[in-house]
CSV table of C-alpha atoms and ligand atoms in Angstrom, one decimal:
chain,number,residue,atom,x,y,z
A,1,MET,CA,-0.1,0.1,-0.4
A,2,ASN,CA,1.1,3.6,-0.8
A,3,LYS,CA,2.1,5.2,2.3
A,4,ASN,CA,0.2,8.0,1.2
A,5,LYS,CA,-3.2,6.2,0.7
A,6,ILE,CA,-5.0,5.6,4.1
A,7,VAL,CA,-8.2,3.6,3.1
A,8,VAL,CA,-11.2,4.2,5.2
A,9,PRO,CA,-12.5,0.4,6.0
A,10,LEU,CA,-16.5,0.7,6.8
A,11,SER,CA,-18.7,-1.9,6.6
A,12,ASN,CA,-20.1,-1.2,2.7
A,13,ASN,CA,-18.6,2.1,1.7
A,14,SER,CA,-14.9,2.3,2.1
A,15,TYR,CA,-12.9,4.1,0.7
A,16,GLU,CA,-9.6,5.8,0.2
A,17,VAL,CA,-8.1,9.2,0.8
A,18,THR,CA,-4.6,10.0,-1.3
A,19,ILE,CA,-2.5,12.7,0.0
A,20,ARG,CA,-0.1,13.7,-2.6
A,21,GLN,CA,1.7,17.0,-3.7
A,22,GLY,CA,0.7,17.8,-7.2
A,23,ILE,CA,-2.5,15.9,-7.1
A,24,ILE,CA,-4.5,18.9,-7.7
A,25,ASN,CA,-3.1,18.6,-11.1
A,26,ASN,CA,-4.5,14.9,-11.8
A,27,ILE,CA,-7.5,14.3,-11.0
A,28,GLY,CA,-8.6,13.1,-14.8
A,29,GLU,CA,-6.1,10.2,-14.3
A,30,GLU,CA,-6.8,9.9,-10.9
A,31,LEU,CA,-10.5,9.3,-11.6
A,32,THR,CA,-9.9,6.9,-14.8
A,33,LEU,CA,-7.2,4.9,-12.6
A,34,MET,CA,-10.3,4.6,-9.8
A,35,GLY,CA,-12.5,3.1,-12.6
A,36,VAL,CA,-14.8,5.9,-13.1
A,37,SER,CA,-15.6,5.8,-16.5
A,38,ASN,CA,-15.6,9.4,-18.5
A,39,ASN,CA,-19.4,8.9,-19.6
A,40,ARG,CA,-20.6,10.1,-16.0
A,41,LYS,CA,-21.4,14.3,-16.0
A,42,ILE,CA,-19.8,15.8,-12.8
A,43,LEU,CA,-20.4,18.7,-10.9
A,44,ILE,CA,-17.9,20.6,-9.5
A,45,VAL,CA,-19.1,22.6,-6.6
A,46,SER,CA,-16.5,25.6,-5.3
A,47,ASN,CA,-16.6,29.3,-4.3
A,48,LYS,CA,-15.0,31.9,-6.5
A,49,GLN,CA,-11.8,32.6,-4.3
A,50,ILE,CA,-11.1,28.7,-4.5
A,51,SER,CA,-12.3,27.9,-7.8
A,52,LYS,CA,-10.5,30.8,-10.0
A,53,LEU,CA,-7.2,28.9,-8.0
A,54,PHE,CA,-7.5,25.5,-8.8
A,55,TYR,CA,-10.5,25.0,-11.2
A,56,GLY,CA,-8.2,25.6,-14.9
A,57,LYS,CA,-5.4,23.0,-13.6
A,58,ILE,CA,-8.4,20.4,-12.5
A,59,LEU,CA,-10.4,21.4,-16.0
A,60,ASN,CA,-6.9,21.1,-18.0
A,61,ASN,CA,-7.0,17.0,-16.6
A,62,LEU,CA,-10.4,16.1,-16.6
A,63,LYS,CA,-10.6,17.0,-20.4
A,64,LYS,CA,-7.3,15.1,-21.3
A,65,TYR,CA,-9.4,12.3,-20.0
A,66,ASN,CA,-12.5,13.1,-21.9
A,67,PHE,CA,-14.5,13.8,-18.8
A,68,SER,CA,-16.7,16.8,-18.9
A,69,ALA,CA,-17.6,19.3,-16.3
A,70,GLU,CA,-19.2,22.4,-15.3
A,71,ILE,CA,-18.3,24.7,-11.9
A,72,PHE,CA,-20.7,26.1,-9.7
A,73,ASN,CA,-19.6,28.3,-7.1
A,74,ILE,CA,-21.6,29.0,-3.6
A,75,LYS,CA,-21.0,32.1,-1.8
A,76,ALA,CA,-18.4,32.0,0.8
A,77,GLY,CA,-18.6,32.2,4.5
A,78,GLU,CA,-20.5,30.0,7.5
A,79,SER,CA,-23.3,32.4,6.9
A,80,TYR,CA,-24.0,30.6,3.5
A,81,LYS,CA,-23.8,27.0,5.1
A,82,ASN,CA,-27.6,27.4,4.5
A,83,LEU,CA,-30.7,26.0,3.0
A,84,GLU,CA,-30.3,28.5,0.3
A,85,SER,CA,-26.7,27.5,-1.1
A,86,LEU,CA,-28.3,23.8,-1.1
A,87,ARG,CA,-31.0,24.8,-2.9
A,88,GLU,CA,-29.0,26.8,-5.7
A,89,ILE,CA,-26.7,23.8,-6.2
A,90,TYR,CA,-29.8,21.5,-6.6
A,91,ASN,CA,-30.9,24.0,-9.3
A,92,ALA,CA,-27.2,24.2,-11.0
A,93,ALA,CA,-27.5,20.1,-10.8
A,94,PHE,CA,-31.2,20.1,-12.7
A,95,GLU,CA,-29.7,22.5,-15.4
A,96,PHE,CA,-26.3,20.4,-16.0
A,97,GLY,CA,-29.0,17.0,-15.8
A,98,LEU,CA,-27.2,15.1,-13.0
A,99,ASP,CA,-28.5,12.0,-13.6
A,100,ARG,CA,-28.5,9.2,-11.0
A,101,ASN,CA,-24.3,8.1,-12.6
A,102,ALA,CA,-23.2,11.7,-12.1
A,103,LEU,CA,-20.5,12.9,-9.4
A,104,LEU,CA,-20.4,15.9,-7.4
A,105,ILE,CA,-16.6,17.1,-6.6
A,106,ALA,CA,-16.7,19.5,-3.8
A,107,LEU,CA,-13.4,21.7,-3.7
A,108,GLY,CA,-13.0,23.9,-0.9
A,109,GLY,CA,-12.6,23.9,2.6
A,110,GLY,CA,-15.3,22.8,5.3
A,111,ILE,CA,-17.9,24.5,4.0
A,112,VAL,CA,-18.2,23.9,0.5
A,113,GLY,CA,-17.3,20.0,1.4
A,114,ASP,CA,-19.7,19.6,4.1
A,115,VAL,CA,-23.3,21.4,1.8
A,116,THR,CA,-21.8,19.4,-1.0
A,117,GLY,CA,-21.7,16.4,0.7
A,118,PHE,CA,-25.4,16.6,1.9
A,119,ALA,CA,-26.6,17.7,-1.5
A,120,ALA,CA,-24.7,14.5,-2.9
A,121,ALA,CA,-26.7,12.8,0.1
A,122,THR,CA,-30.0,13.8,-1.2
A,123,TRP,CA,-29.8,14.7,-4.8
A,124,LEU,CA,-31.9,11.7,-6.5
A,125,ARG,CA,-31.8,10.0,-2.9
A,126,GLY,CA,-28.2,10.5,-3.4
A,127,ILE,CA,-25.4,10.4,-6.3
A,128,GLU,CA,-21.8,9.8,-5.5
A,129,TYR,CA,-19.3,12.5,-4.7
A,130,ILE,CA,-15.3,13.3,-4.3
A,131,GLN,CA,-13.7,15.5,-1.7
A,132,ILE,CA,-10.8,17.8,-2.8
A,133,PRO,CA,-9.8,19.8,0.4
A,134,THR,CA,-8.1,23.0,0.1
A,135,THR,CA,-7.7,24.0,3.8
A,136,LEU,CA,-6.1,22.3,6.4
A,137,LEU,CA,-8.9,22.2,8.9
A,138,SER,CA,-11.0,20.2,6.0
A,139,MET,CA,-8.2,18.1,5.0
A,140,VAL,CA,-7.5,16.7,8.2
A,141,ASP,CA,-11.3,16.6,9.7
A,142,SER,CA,-14.4,17.6,7.6
A,143,SER,CA,-12.8,15.6,3.9
A,144,VAL,CA,-13.0,12.6,5.8
A,145,GLY,CA,-15.8,10.5,7.6
A,146,GLY,CA,-19.0,11.7,6.0
A,147,LYS,CA,-20.6,14.2,8.0
A,148,THR,CA,-22.3,16.2,5.7
A,149,ALA,CA,-24.7,19.2,6.7
A,150,VAL,CA,-26.1,22.5,6.4
A,151,ASN,CA,-26.9,24.8,9.5
A,152,HIS,CA,-30.1,25.8,10.6
A,153,PRO,CA,-31.0,29.2,12.2
A,154,LYS,CA,-31.3,28.1,15.4
A,155,GLY,CA,-27.7,25.8,14.9
A,156,LYS,CA,-24.9,24.4,13.7
A,157,ASN,CA,-24.8,21.3,11.4
A,158,LEU,CA,-28.6,20.8,12.4
A,159,ILE,CA,-29.9,19.3,9.0
A,160,GLY,CA,-27.4,16.7,7.7
A,161,ALA,CA,-26.6,13.1,6.8
A,162,PHE,CA,-23.9,10.7,7.5
A,163,TYR,CA,-22.5,10.2,3.8
A,164,GLN,CA,-19.5,9.0,3.1
A,165,PRO,CA,-17.6,10.4,-0.2
A,166,LYS,CA,-16.1,8.0,-3.1
A,167,ALA,CA,-12.3,9.8,-2.4
A,168,VAL,CA,-10.7,12.1,-0.7
A,169,PHE,CA,-7.8,13.7,-2.9
A,170,ILE,CA,-5.5,15.7,-0.7
A,171,ASP,CA,-2.9,17.9,-2.2
A,172,PRO,CA,-0.3,19.7,0.3
A,173,GLU,CA,0.3,22.5,-2.4
A,174,THR,CA,-3.0,23.9,-2.2
A,175,LEU,CA,-2.2,25.1,1.3
A,176,ILE,CA,0.5,27.5,0.1
A,177,THR,CA,-2.8,30.0,-1.2
A,178,LEU,CA,-4.2,29.6,2.2
A,179,PRO,CA,-4.1,32.6,4.4
A,180,LYS,CA,-1.7,32.0,7.5
A,181,ARG,CA,-4.6,32.2,10.1
A,182,GLU,CA,-6.5,29.8,8.3
A,183,PHE,CA,-3.6,27.3,8.4
A,184,LYS,CA,-2.7,28.1,12.2
A,185,ALA,CA,-7.2,27.5,12.3
A,186,GLY,CA,-6.4,24.0,11.0
A,187,MET,CA,-3.5,23.1,13.3
A,188,ALA,CA,-6.2,23.2,16.2
A,189,GLU,CA,-7.8,20.3,14.7
A,190,VAL,CA,-4.0,18.3,14.3
A,191,ILE,CA,-3.1,19.3,18.0
A,192,LYS,CA,-6.5,17.6,19.1
A,193,TYR,CA,-5.6,14.4,17.0
A,194,GLY,CA,-2.5,14.6,19.4
A,195,VAL,CA,-4.6,14.9,23.0
A,196,ILE,CA,-7.1,12.6,21.8
A,197,ARG,CA,-5.2,9.6,20.7
A,198,ASP,CA,-1.5,10.1,19.2
A,199,LYS,CA,1.0,11.0,21.6
A,200,ALA,CA,3.7,10.8,19.4
A,201,LEU,CA,2.3,13.1,16.7
A,202,PHE,CA,1.9,16.0,19.9
A,203,GLU,CA,5.3,15.3,20.7
A,204,TYR,CA,6.3,16.0,17.1
A,205,LEU,CA,4.3,18.9,16.7
A,206,GLU,CA,6.8,20.1,20.3
A,207,ILE,CA,9.7,20.0,18.9
A,208,ASP,CA,10.3,23.6,17.6
A,209,LYS,CA,12.2,22.6,14.2
A,210,ASN,CA,9.1,20.7,13.2
A,211,ARG,CA,6.8,23.9,14.3
A,212,ASP,CA,9.4,25.8,11.8
A,213,LYS,CA,8.8,23.2,8.9
A,214,ILE,CA,5.0,22.9,9.1
A,215,LEU,CA,4.6,26.9,9.6
A,216,ASN,CA,6.9,27.1,6.7
A,217,LEU,CA,4.6,24.7,4.6
A,218,ASN,CA,7.6,21.9,4.4
A,219,ASN,CA,6.2,19.4,2.3
A,220,GLU,CA,7.3,16.2,4.0
A,221,SER,CA,6.2,17.8,7.4
A,222,LEU,CA,2.5,18.4,6.6
A,223,ILE,CA,2.2,15.1,4.5
A,224,LYS,CA,3.4,13.9,7.6
A,225,ILE,CA,0.7,15.7,10.0
A,226,ILE,CA,-1.9,15.3,7.5
A,227,ASN,CA,-1.4,11.8,7.2
A,228,ASN,CA,-1.2,10.9,11.4
A,229,SER,CA,-4.5,13.0,11.9
A,230,ILE,CA,-6.4,10.7,9.2
A,231,LYS,CA,-5.2,7.8,10.1
A,232,THR,CA,-6.9,8.4,13.4
A,233,LYS,CA,-9.6,9.9,12.2
A,234,SER,CA,-10.1,7.0,9.5
A,235,SER,CA,-9.6,4.4,12.5
A,236,ILE,CA,-12.5,6.2,14.9
A,237,VAL,CA,-14.7,6.4,12.1
A,238,SER,CA,-14.2,3.0,11.4
A,239,GLU,CA,-15.3,2.2,14.5
A,240,ASP,CA,-18.1,4.2,14.9
A,241,GLU,CA,-19.5,5.4,11.7
A,242,LYS,CA,-22.5,7.0,12.7
A,243,GLU,CA,-21.3,8.3,16.0
A,244,ASN,CA,-22.7,6.4,18.5
A,245,GLY,CA,-20.4,6.4,21.0
A,246,ILE,CA,-16.6,6.3,20.7
A,247,ARG,CA,-17.0,9.1,17.9
A,248,ALA,CA,-18.0,11.9,19.8
A,249,ILE,CA,-14.2,11.6,21.0
A,250,LEU,CA,-13.3,13.7,17.7
A,251,ASN,CA,-15.6,16.4,19.3
A,252,TYR,CA,-13.1,17.2,22.0
A,253,GLY,CA,-12.9,20.8,22.1
A,254,HIS,CA,-16.0,21.5,20.0
A,255,SER,CA,-19.0,21.7,22.5
A,256,PHE,CA,-17.1,25.4,24.3
A,257,GLY,CA,-16.0,25.6,20.8
A,258,HIS,CA,-19.4,26.0,19.0
A,259,VAL,CA,-20.5,28.1,21.8
A,260,ILE,CA,-18.0,30.5,21.3
A,261,GLU,CA,-18.1,30.6,17.5
A,262,ASN,CA,-22.1,30.9,18.0
A,263,LEU,CA,-22.2,33.8,20.8
A,264,CYS,CA,-19.3,36.0,19.1
A,265,GLY,CA,-20.4,35.8,15.9
A,266,TYR,CA,-19.3,33.1,13.6
A,267,GLY,CA,-16.5,35.0,11.7
A,268,GLU,CA,-14.6,36.7,14.5
A,269,TYR,CA,-13.2,33.4,15.9
A,270,LEU,CA,-12.3,30.6,13.2
A,271,HIS,CA,-13.5,27.2,14.2
A,272,GLY,CA,-10.0,26.1,14.9
A,273,GLU,CA,-9.4,29.2,17.2
A,274,ALA,CA,-12.9,28.3,19.0
A,275,ILE,CA,-11.9,24.7,19.6
A,276,SER,CA,-8.6,25.9,20.9
A,277,ILE,CA,-10.1,27.7,23.3
A,278,GLY,CA,-12.2,24.8,24.0
A,279,MET,CA,-9.6,22.5,24.6
A,280,LYS,CA,-8.1,24.6,27.0
A,281,ILE,CA,-11.2,24.6,29.0
A,282,ALA,CA,-11.8,20.9,28.7
A,283,GLY,CA,-8.4,20.6,30.1
A,284,ASP,CA,-8.8,22.5,33.0
A,285,ILE,CA,-12.1,20.9,34.2
A,286,SER,CA,-10.2,17.7,33.9
A,287,ILE,CA,-7.8,19.1,36.2
A,288,GLU,CA,-10.6,19.7,38.5
A,289,LYS,CA,-11.8,16.5,38.3
A,290,ASN,CA,-8.7,15.0,39.1
A,291,LEU,CA,-8.7,13.4,35.5
A,292,TRP,CA,-5.0,14.4,34.5
A,293,LEU,CA,-2.5,16.6,35.5
A,294,LYS,CA,-1.8,20.2,35.4
A,295,GLU,CA,1.4,19.9,33.8
A,296,HIS,CA,-0.7,18.1,30.8
A,297,SER,CA,-2.8,20.4,30.7
A,298,LEU,CA,0.3,23.0,30.8
A,299,ARG,CA,2.0,21.2,27.8
A,300,GLN,CA,-1.6,21.3,25.7
A,301,ASN,CA,-1.6,24.8,26.1
A,302,ASN,CA,1.3,25.7,25.4
A,303,LEU,CA,1.7,23.5,22.7
A,304,ILE,CA,-1.8,25.3,21.2
A,305,GLU,CA,-0.2,29.1,21.8
A,306,SER,CA,3.0,27.7,19.9
A,307,TYR,CA,1.0,27.5,16.8
A,308,GLY,CA,-0.7,30.8,17.3
A,309,LEU,CA,-3.8,30.1,18.9
A,310,PRO,CA,-5.8,31.8,21.3
A,311,THR,CA,-6.3,29.9,24.8
A,312,LYS,CA,-8.0,33.1,26.5
A,313,THR,CA,-12.2,32.7,27.0
A,314,PRO,CA,-14.0,35.6,25.7
A,315,LYS,CA,-16.4,37.1,27.6
A,316,ILE,CA,-19.9,35.3,27.5
A,317,LYS,CA,-22.6,34.9,29.6
A,318,LYS,CA,-23.0,31.6,31.5
A,319,ASN,CA,-26.9,31.5,31.0
A,320,GLU,CA,-26.4,31.9,27.1
A,321,VAL,CA,-23.7,29.5,26.7
A,322,LYS,CA,-26.3,27.1,28.7
A,323,THR,CA,-28.6,27.2,26.0
A,324,ILE,CA,-26.6,26.7,23.5
A,325,LEU,CA,-25.0,23.8,25.2
A,326,MET,CA,-28.3,22.5,25.8
A,327,GLY,CA,-29.5,22.7,22.2
A,328,ASP,CA,-26.5,20.8,20.9
A,329,LYS,CA,-26.5,17.7,18.7
A,330,LYS,CA,-24.3,15.8,21.4
A,331,VAL,CA,-26.8,16.1,24.4
A,332,ARG,CA,-28.1,13.2,25.2
A,333,ASP,CA,-30.9,12.3,27.3
A,334,GLY,CA,-30.8,15.9,28.6
A,335,LYS,CA,-27.1,15.1,29.5
A,336,ILE,CA,-24.8,17.4,28.1
A,337,ARG,CA,-21.9,14.7,27.2
A,338,PHE,CA,-18.1,16.5,27.6
A,339,ILE,CA,-15.0,15.0,26.0
A,340,LEU,CA,-12.4,15.2,29.1
A,341,PRO,CA,-8.5,14.7,28.5
A,342,LYS,CA,-6.9,11.8,31.0
A,343,GLU,CA,-3.3,11.7,29.3
A,344,ILE,CA,-1.4,13.3,26.6
A,345,GLY,CA,-3.3,10.9,24.2
A,346,GLU,CA,-6.1,9.7,25.5
A,347,VAL,CA,-9.1,11.3,26.3
A,348,ASP,CA,-13.1,10.0,27.4
A,349,ILE,CA,-16.7,10.9,27.2
A,350,PHE,CA,-18.4,12.1,30.6
A,351,ASN,CA,-21.9,13.3,31.5
A,352,ASP,CA,-21.6,14.0,35.1
A,353,VAL,CA,-20.1,17.3,34.9
A,354,GLU,CA,-21.7,19.7,37.2
A,355,GLU,CA,-22.7,22.8,36.1
A,356,SER,CA,-20.5,24.9,38.8
A,357,GLN,CA,-17.6,22.8,36.8
A,358,PHE,CA,-18.3,24.3,33.4
A,359,LEU,CA,-19.9,27.6,34.0
A,360,LYS,CA,-17.3,28.9,35.7
A,361,TYR,CA,-15.3,29.7,32.8
A,362,PHE,CA,-18.1,32.0,31.7
A,363,ASP,CA,-19.4,35.7,33.2
B,1,LIG,N1,-15.5,16.3,13.5
B,1,LIG,C1,-15.8,15.5,13.9
B,1,LIG,C2,-16.4,13.9,13.1
B,1,LIG,O1,-16.0,14.0,12.0
B,1,LIG,O2,-17.0,13.4,13.8
């Protein structure tokens, strides 16, 4: 097995994630190698900023392999991860005559990936789709695992489906044009994998020389951290595809992260920034519950900060925090479930955190 290919092994719908520099220039070839027939129509969903950078490269290679493709751009930003963008994709799918044999390709970050995945899950009761993530965050998290969704005005990702892609193609070169702030926000998810399952990755990220290489987009280092992250994600998703149990640990830092994104306004904090603060709070709760040592918490927080990410909780009101937490998808039987760290590389799911233990970090 090629070392830059990771299989996501699932009972019905296993697929491969390929990580390779320059793969963005070879999508037609990759599809052909996968056995995708070139008589299938392809609709690429992206946004203007991303498609102007990469669509030309993709189209050239698709044409070379006799595929016919169209592009449809949705508007960029979390506020457009909604039913309106979904409706626009359906309209484009109708106009382009996408039949059951057609293929959607999501080209972009997590928003494009999630909306396109949900469009694929629902158009004609489900057509195949491929993820080409172009942000670090979507490479290591949202493009893999089949969570697809749009937001409802009352909450994030409330309308969605588990629907796995047919393949994921990751080209670290696409990170060159990614704004630095967004790259760093993606590092929060990489750090998350270190804390929840991969101590060796955590320790690799701690080393100054490695951090410099990562922040300078050294290709080998990027492939290493993306590879390690996806291996962890793949193993967790294959254990629990529909999040009935262990998959919830992938949400480490996310409960408070969602609260912060929601109450501070989407855009004020990037997702990765908000979950950085969420991980800090989870670590503090863990100290208080004697689950892990203060020194582990310090190492986690230092690592987060060393990648230019925030750990300071913004001023938000306790009662608002509680309302948002109670509305979260992670609430089961009225109990808020928290993912708390026990060691570097180990977390667990707890539903016995007292209100006073988690509200004390807010005003
Ligand atoms: N982003 C968390 C998950 O895919 O389960």
